[in-house]
Coordinates of C-alpha atoms in Angstrom, one line a residue:
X55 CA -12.9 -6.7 10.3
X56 CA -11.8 -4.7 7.7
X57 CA -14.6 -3.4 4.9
X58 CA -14.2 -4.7 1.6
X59 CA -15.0 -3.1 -2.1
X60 CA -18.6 -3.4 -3.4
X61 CA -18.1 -2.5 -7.0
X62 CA -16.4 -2.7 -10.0
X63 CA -14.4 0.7 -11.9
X64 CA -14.1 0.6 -14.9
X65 CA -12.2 3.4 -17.1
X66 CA -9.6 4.1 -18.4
X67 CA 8.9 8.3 -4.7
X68 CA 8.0 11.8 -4.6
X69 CA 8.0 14.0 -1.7
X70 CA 6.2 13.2 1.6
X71 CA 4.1 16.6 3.3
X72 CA 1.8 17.2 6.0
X73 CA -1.3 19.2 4.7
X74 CA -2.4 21.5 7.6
X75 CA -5.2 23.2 6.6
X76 CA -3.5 24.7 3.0
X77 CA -0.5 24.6 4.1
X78 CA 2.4 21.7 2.9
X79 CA 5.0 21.9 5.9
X80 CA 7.8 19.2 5.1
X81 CA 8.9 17.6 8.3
X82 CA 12.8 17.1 9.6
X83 CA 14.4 14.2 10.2
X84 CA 13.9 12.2 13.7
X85 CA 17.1 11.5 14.3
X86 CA 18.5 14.8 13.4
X87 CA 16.0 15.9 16.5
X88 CA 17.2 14.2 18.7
X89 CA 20.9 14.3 18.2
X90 CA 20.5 18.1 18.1
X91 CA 18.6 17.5 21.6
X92 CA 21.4 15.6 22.9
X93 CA 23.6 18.0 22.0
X94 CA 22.0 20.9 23.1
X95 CA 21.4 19.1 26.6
X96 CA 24.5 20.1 29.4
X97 CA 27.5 18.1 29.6
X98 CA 27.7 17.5 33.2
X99 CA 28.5 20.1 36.8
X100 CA 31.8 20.4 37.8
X101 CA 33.0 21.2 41.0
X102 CA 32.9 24.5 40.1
X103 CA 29.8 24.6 38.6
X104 CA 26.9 27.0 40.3
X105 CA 23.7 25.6 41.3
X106 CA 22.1 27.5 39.2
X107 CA 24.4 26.2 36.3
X108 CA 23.5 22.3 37.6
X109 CA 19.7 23.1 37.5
X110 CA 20.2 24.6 34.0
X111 CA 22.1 21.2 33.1
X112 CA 19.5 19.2 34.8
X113 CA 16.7 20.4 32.9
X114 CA 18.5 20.0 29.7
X115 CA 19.0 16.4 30.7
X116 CA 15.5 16.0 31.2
X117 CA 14.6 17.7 27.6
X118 CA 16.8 15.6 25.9
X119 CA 15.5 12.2 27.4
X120 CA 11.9 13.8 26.8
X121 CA 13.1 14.8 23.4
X122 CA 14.3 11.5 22.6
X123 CA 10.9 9.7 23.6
X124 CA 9.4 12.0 21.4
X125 CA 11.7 10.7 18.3
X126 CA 11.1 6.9 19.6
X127 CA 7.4 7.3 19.2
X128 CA 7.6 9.5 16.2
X129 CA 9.7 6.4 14.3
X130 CA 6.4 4.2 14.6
X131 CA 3.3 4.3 12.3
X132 CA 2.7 8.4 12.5
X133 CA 7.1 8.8 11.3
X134 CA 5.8 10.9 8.6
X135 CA 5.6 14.1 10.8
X136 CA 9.0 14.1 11.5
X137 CA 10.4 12.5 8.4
X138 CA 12.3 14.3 5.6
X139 CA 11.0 14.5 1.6
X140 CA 11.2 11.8 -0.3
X141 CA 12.8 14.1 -2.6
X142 CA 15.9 14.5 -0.8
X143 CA 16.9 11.0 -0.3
X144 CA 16.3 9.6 -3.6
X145 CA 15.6 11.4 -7.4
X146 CA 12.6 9.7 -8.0
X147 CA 9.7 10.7 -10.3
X148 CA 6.1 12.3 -8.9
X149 CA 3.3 10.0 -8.7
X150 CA 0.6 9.9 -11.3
X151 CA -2.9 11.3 -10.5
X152 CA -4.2 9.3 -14.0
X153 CA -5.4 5.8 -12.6
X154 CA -5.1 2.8 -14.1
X155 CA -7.5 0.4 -14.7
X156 CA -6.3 -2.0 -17.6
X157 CA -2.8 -2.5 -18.6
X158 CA -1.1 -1.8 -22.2
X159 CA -0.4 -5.0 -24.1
X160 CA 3.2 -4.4 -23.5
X161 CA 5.9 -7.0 -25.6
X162 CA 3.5 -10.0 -24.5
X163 CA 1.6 -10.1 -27.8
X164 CA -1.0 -8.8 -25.3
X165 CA -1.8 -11.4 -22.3
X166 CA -0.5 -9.6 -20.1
X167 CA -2.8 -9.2 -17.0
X168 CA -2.5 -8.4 -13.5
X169 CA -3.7 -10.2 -10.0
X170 CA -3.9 -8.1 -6.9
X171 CA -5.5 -9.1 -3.6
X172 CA -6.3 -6.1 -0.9
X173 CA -7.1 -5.7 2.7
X174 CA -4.4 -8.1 4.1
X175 CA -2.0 -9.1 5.2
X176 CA -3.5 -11.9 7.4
X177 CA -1.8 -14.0 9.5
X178 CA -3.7 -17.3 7.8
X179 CA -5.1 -16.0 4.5
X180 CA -1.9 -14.4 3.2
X181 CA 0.5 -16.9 3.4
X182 CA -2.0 -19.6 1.5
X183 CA -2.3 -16.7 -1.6
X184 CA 1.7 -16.7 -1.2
X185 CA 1.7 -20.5 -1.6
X186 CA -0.6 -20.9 -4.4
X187 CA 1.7 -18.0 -6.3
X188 CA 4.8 -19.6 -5.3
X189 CA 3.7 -23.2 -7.1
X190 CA 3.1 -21.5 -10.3
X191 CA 6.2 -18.7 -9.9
X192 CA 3.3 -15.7 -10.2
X193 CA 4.0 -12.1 -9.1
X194 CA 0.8 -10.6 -7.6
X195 CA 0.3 -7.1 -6.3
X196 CA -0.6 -6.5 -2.4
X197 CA -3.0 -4.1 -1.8
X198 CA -2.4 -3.4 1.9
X199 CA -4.1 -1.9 4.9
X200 CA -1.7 0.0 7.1
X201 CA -2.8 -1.2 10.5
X202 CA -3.0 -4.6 9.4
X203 CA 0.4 -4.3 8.0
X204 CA 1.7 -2.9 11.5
X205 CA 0.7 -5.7 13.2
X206 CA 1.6 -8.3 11.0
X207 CA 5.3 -7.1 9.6
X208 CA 6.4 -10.2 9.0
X209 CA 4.6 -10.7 6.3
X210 CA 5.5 -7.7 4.2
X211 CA 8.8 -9.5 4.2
X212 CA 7.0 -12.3 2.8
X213 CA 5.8 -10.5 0.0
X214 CA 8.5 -8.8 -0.9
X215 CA 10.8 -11.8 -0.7
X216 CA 8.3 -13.6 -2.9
X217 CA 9.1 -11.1 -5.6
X218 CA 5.3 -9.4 -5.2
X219 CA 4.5 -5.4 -5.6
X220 CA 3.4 -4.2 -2.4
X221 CA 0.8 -1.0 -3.0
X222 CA -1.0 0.9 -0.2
X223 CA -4.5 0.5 0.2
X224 CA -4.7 3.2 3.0
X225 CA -4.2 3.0 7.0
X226 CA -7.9 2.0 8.0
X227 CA -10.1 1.2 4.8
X228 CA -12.0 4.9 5.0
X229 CA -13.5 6.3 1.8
X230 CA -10.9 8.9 1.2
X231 CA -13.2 11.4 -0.4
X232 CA -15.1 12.2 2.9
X233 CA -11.8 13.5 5.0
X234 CA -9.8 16.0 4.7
X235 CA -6.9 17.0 3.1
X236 CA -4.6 16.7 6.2
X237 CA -6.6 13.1 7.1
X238 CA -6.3 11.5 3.7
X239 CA -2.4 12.4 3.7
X240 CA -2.1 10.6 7.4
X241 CA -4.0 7.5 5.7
X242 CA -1.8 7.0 3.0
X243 CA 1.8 8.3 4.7
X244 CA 1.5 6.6 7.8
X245 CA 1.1 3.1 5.6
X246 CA 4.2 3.9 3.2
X247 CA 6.0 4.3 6.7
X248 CA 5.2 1.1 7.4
X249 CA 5.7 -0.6 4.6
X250 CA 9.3 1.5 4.0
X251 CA 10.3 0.2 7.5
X252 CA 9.4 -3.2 7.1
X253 CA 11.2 -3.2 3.5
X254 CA 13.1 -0.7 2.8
X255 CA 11.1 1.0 0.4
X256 CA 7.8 2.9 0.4
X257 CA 5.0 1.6 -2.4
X258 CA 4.7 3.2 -5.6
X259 CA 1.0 2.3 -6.2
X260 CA -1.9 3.0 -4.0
X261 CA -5.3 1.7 -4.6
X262 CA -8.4 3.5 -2.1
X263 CA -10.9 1.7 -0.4
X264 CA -13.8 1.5 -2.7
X265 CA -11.5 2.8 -5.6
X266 CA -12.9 6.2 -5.0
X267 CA -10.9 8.9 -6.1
X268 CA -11.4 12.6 -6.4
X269 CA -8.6 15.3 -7.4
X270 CA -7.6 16.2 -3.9
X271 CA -7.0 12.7 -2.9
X272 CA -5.3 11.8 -6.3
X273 CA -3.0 15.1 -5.7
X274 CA -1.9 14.0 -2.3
X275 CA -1.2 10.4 -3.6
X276 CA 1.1 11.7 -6.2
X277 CA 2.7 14.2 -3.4
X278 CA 3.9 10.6 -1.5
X279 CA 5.3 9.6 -5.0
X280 CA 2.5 6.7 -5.6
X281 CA 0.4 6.3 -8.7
X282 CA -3.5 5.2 -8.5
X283 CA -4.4 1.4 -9.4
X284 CA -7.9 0.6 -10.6
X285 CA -9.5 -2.7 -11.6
X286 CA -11.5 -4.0 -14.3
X287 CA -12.4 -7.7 -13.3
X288 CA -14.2 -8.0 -9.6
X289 CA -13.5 -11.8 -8.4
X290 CA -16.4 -10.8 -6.2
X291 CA -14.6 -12.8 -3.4
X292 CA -15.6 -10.5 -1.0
X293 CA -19.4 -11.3 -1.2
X294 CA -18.3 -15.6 -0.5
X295 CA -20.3 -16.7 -3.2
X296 CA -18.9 -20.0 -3.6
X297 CA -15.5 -20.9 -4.8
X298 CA -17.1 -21.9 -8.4
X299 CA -18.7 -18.9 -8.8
X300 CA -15.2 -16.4 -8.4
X301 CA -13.8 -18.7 -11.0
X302 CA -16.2 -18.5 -13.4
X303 CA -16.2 -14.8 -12.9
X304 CA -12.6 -14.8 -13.3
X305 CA -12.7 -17.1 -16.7
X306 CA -15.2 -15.5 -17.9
X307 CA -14.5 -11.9 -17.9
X308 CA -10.7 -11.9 -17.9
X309 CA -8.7 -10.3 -21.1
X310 CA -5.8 -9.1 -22.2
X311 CA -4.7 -6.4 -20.1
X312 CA -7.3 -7.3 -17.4
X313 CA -6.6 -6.2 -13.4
X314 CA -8.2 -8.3 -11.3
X315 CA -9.4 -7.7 -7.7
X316 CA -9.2 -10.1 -5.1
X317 CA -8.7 -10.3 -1.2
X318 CA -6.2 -11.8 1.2
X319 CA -7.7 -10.3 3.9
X320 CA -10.8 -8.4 5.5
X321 CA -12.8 -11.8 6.2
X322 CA -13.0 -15.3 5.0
X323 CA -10.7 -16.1 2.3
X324 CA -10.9 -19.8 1.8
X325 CA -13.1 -19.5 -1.2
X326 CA -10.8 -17.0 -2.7
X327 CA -7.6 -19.4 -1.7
X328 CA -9.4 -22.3 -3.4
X329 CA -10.6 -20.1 -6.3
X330 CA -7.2 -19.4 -7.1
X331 CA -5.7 -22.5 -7.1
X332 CA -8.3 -23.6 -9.6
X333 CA -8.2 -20.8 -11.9
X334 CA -4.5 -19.5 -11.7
X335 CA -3.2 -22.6 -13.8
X336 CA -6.0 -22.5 -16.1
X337 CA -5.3 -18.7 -16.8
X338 CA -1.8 -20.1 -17.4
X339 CA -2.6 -22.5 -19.9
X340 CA -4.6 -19.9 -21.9
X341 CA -1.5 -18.1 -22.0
X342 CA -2.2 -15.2 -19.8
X343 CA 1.3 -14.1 -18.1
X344 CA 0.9 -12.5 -14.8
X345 CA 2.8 -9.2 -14.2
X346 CA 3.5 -6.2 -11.9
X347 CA 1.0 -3.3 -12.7
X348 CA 4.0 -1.2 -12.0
X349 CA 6.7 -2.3 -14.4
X350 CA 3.6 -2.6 -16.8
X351 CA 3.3 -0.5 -20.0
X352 CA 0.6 1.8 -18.9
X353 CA 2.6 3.0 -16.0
X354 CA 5.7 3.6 -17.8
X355 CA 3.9 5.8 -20.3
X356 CA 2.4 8.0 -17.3
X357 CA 5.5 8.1 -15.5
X358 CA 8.5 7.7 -17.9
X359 CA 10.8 4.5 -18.1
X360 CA 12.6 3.7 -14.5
X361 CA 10.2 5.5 -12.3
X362 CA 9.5 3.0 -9.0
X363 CA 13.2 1.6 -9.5

């Protein structure tokens, strides 16, 4: 089971690396390895060929194969060690290390807020959140853990297909600010990998577990081209306190420009499911309007019009 936050914050696609120590070494491309391999590896023994010469082809066979067993594992989860920056597929802005908590009132006259739900995806909780939004035609922002995410692909699809901002919430669900430099970096690159594979892009928003950030980890966020996502309104959902009592925490703390936190995953979720279907409409009807933290106001002004497109 994955752990889930226990408080509430409240405050106020770049290139990809591999911190070693100090050191930022950017990787090369997997497939550029093992065509070079293949290449490199002999082209056969003639008739005239010496043994010598057929040994020396052999055992270029053999580092080719190994070679390209080495680039089939690299393209799962751990692909960022081999994969090239960010920056040279695609012109697209640095992250931000200044995290968000609230959004700006944007054109909305200011009800604009924002649902995200983290720890998922999960086979059965997920799809019942994706349900609920798809009855009222919400966008919500997915919060999601990388191994989680490897083993349920399918659902990123979902997501995505349902129109909903997928962020990374980190490979495991560590607190970031323990580890090291080179371990927070395989936390949050191996998830964009995942998520990129799965559809076609990597996030642009991370959120860590706990929503503890420091400057190191904020640094190597914005190096993967992400900007941090806070909260301001904790559903509580993770404690199960009843499916009345996230509501009336929802109701009754929710304002313009509010981010709420919620979970598809890491447990339970059928008093967060039913929560939602009773206070999504009524959030509706109060003339709250739902939006993407990343197209959002407050990210645009950090990041400059366009960035995440």
């Amino acid at each position: 089971m994955v752990s889930t936050e226990s408080r509430t914050n409240t405050g106020s696609t770049g290139t990809r690396r591999i911190f070693l120590g100090g050191l930022l070494i950017a990787g090369a491309c997997v497939a550029n390895r093992a065509h070079a391999a293949g290449g490199g590896a002999g082209s056969g023994s003639g008739s005239g060929v010496s043994g010598a010469h057929a040994a020396a082809d052999a055992k270029g066979a053999g580092a080719a194969r190994r070679s390209l067993r080495s680039a089939r594992t690299a393209s799962r989860p751990q692909a960022y060690r081999l994969r090239p920056e960010a920056g040279q597929l695609a012109a697209q802005a640095r992250g931000s290390t200044s995290v968000t908590y609230t959004l700006d009132s944007g054109d909305s006259g200011g009800r604009e807020i924002a649902l995200t739900f983290d720890d998922g995806p999960d086979p059965l909780w997920t799809p019942k959140v994706l349900e609920v939004l798809r009855r009222w035609r919400v966008q919500a922002t997915f919060c999601v853990i990388g191994r989680e995410a490897a083993a349920h692909a399918h659902l990123l699809n979902a997501i995505a297909d349902g129109g909903h901002a997928i962020a990374n919430h980190s490979w495991s669900h560590p607190l970031l600010t323990r580890m090291r430099p080179a371990q927070v970096h395989e936390q949050l690159a191996r998830t964009c990998d995942v998520v990129d594979e799965a559809v076609g892009s990597p996030p642009v928003l991370a959120r860590a577990p706990f929503g503890e950030w420091n400057d190191r980890t904020l640094e190597i966020s914005a190096s993967l081209g992400m900007s941090p996502l806070g909260w301001s309104v904790d559903t509580s959902d993770w404690e199960e306190p009843g499916t009345r009592k996230i509501t009336a925490t929802v109701l009754r703390h929710t304002s313009p420009g509010a981010v709420l936190l919620s979970h598809d995953g890491g447990g339970n979720r059928s008093q967060t499911v039913a929560a939602l279907r009773d206070y999504l409409p009524r959030l509706l009807d109060s003339g709250y309007i739902p939006v993407l933290p990343s197209g959002a106001a407050a990210f645009r002004n950090r990041t400059g019009e366009g960035w995440g497109g």
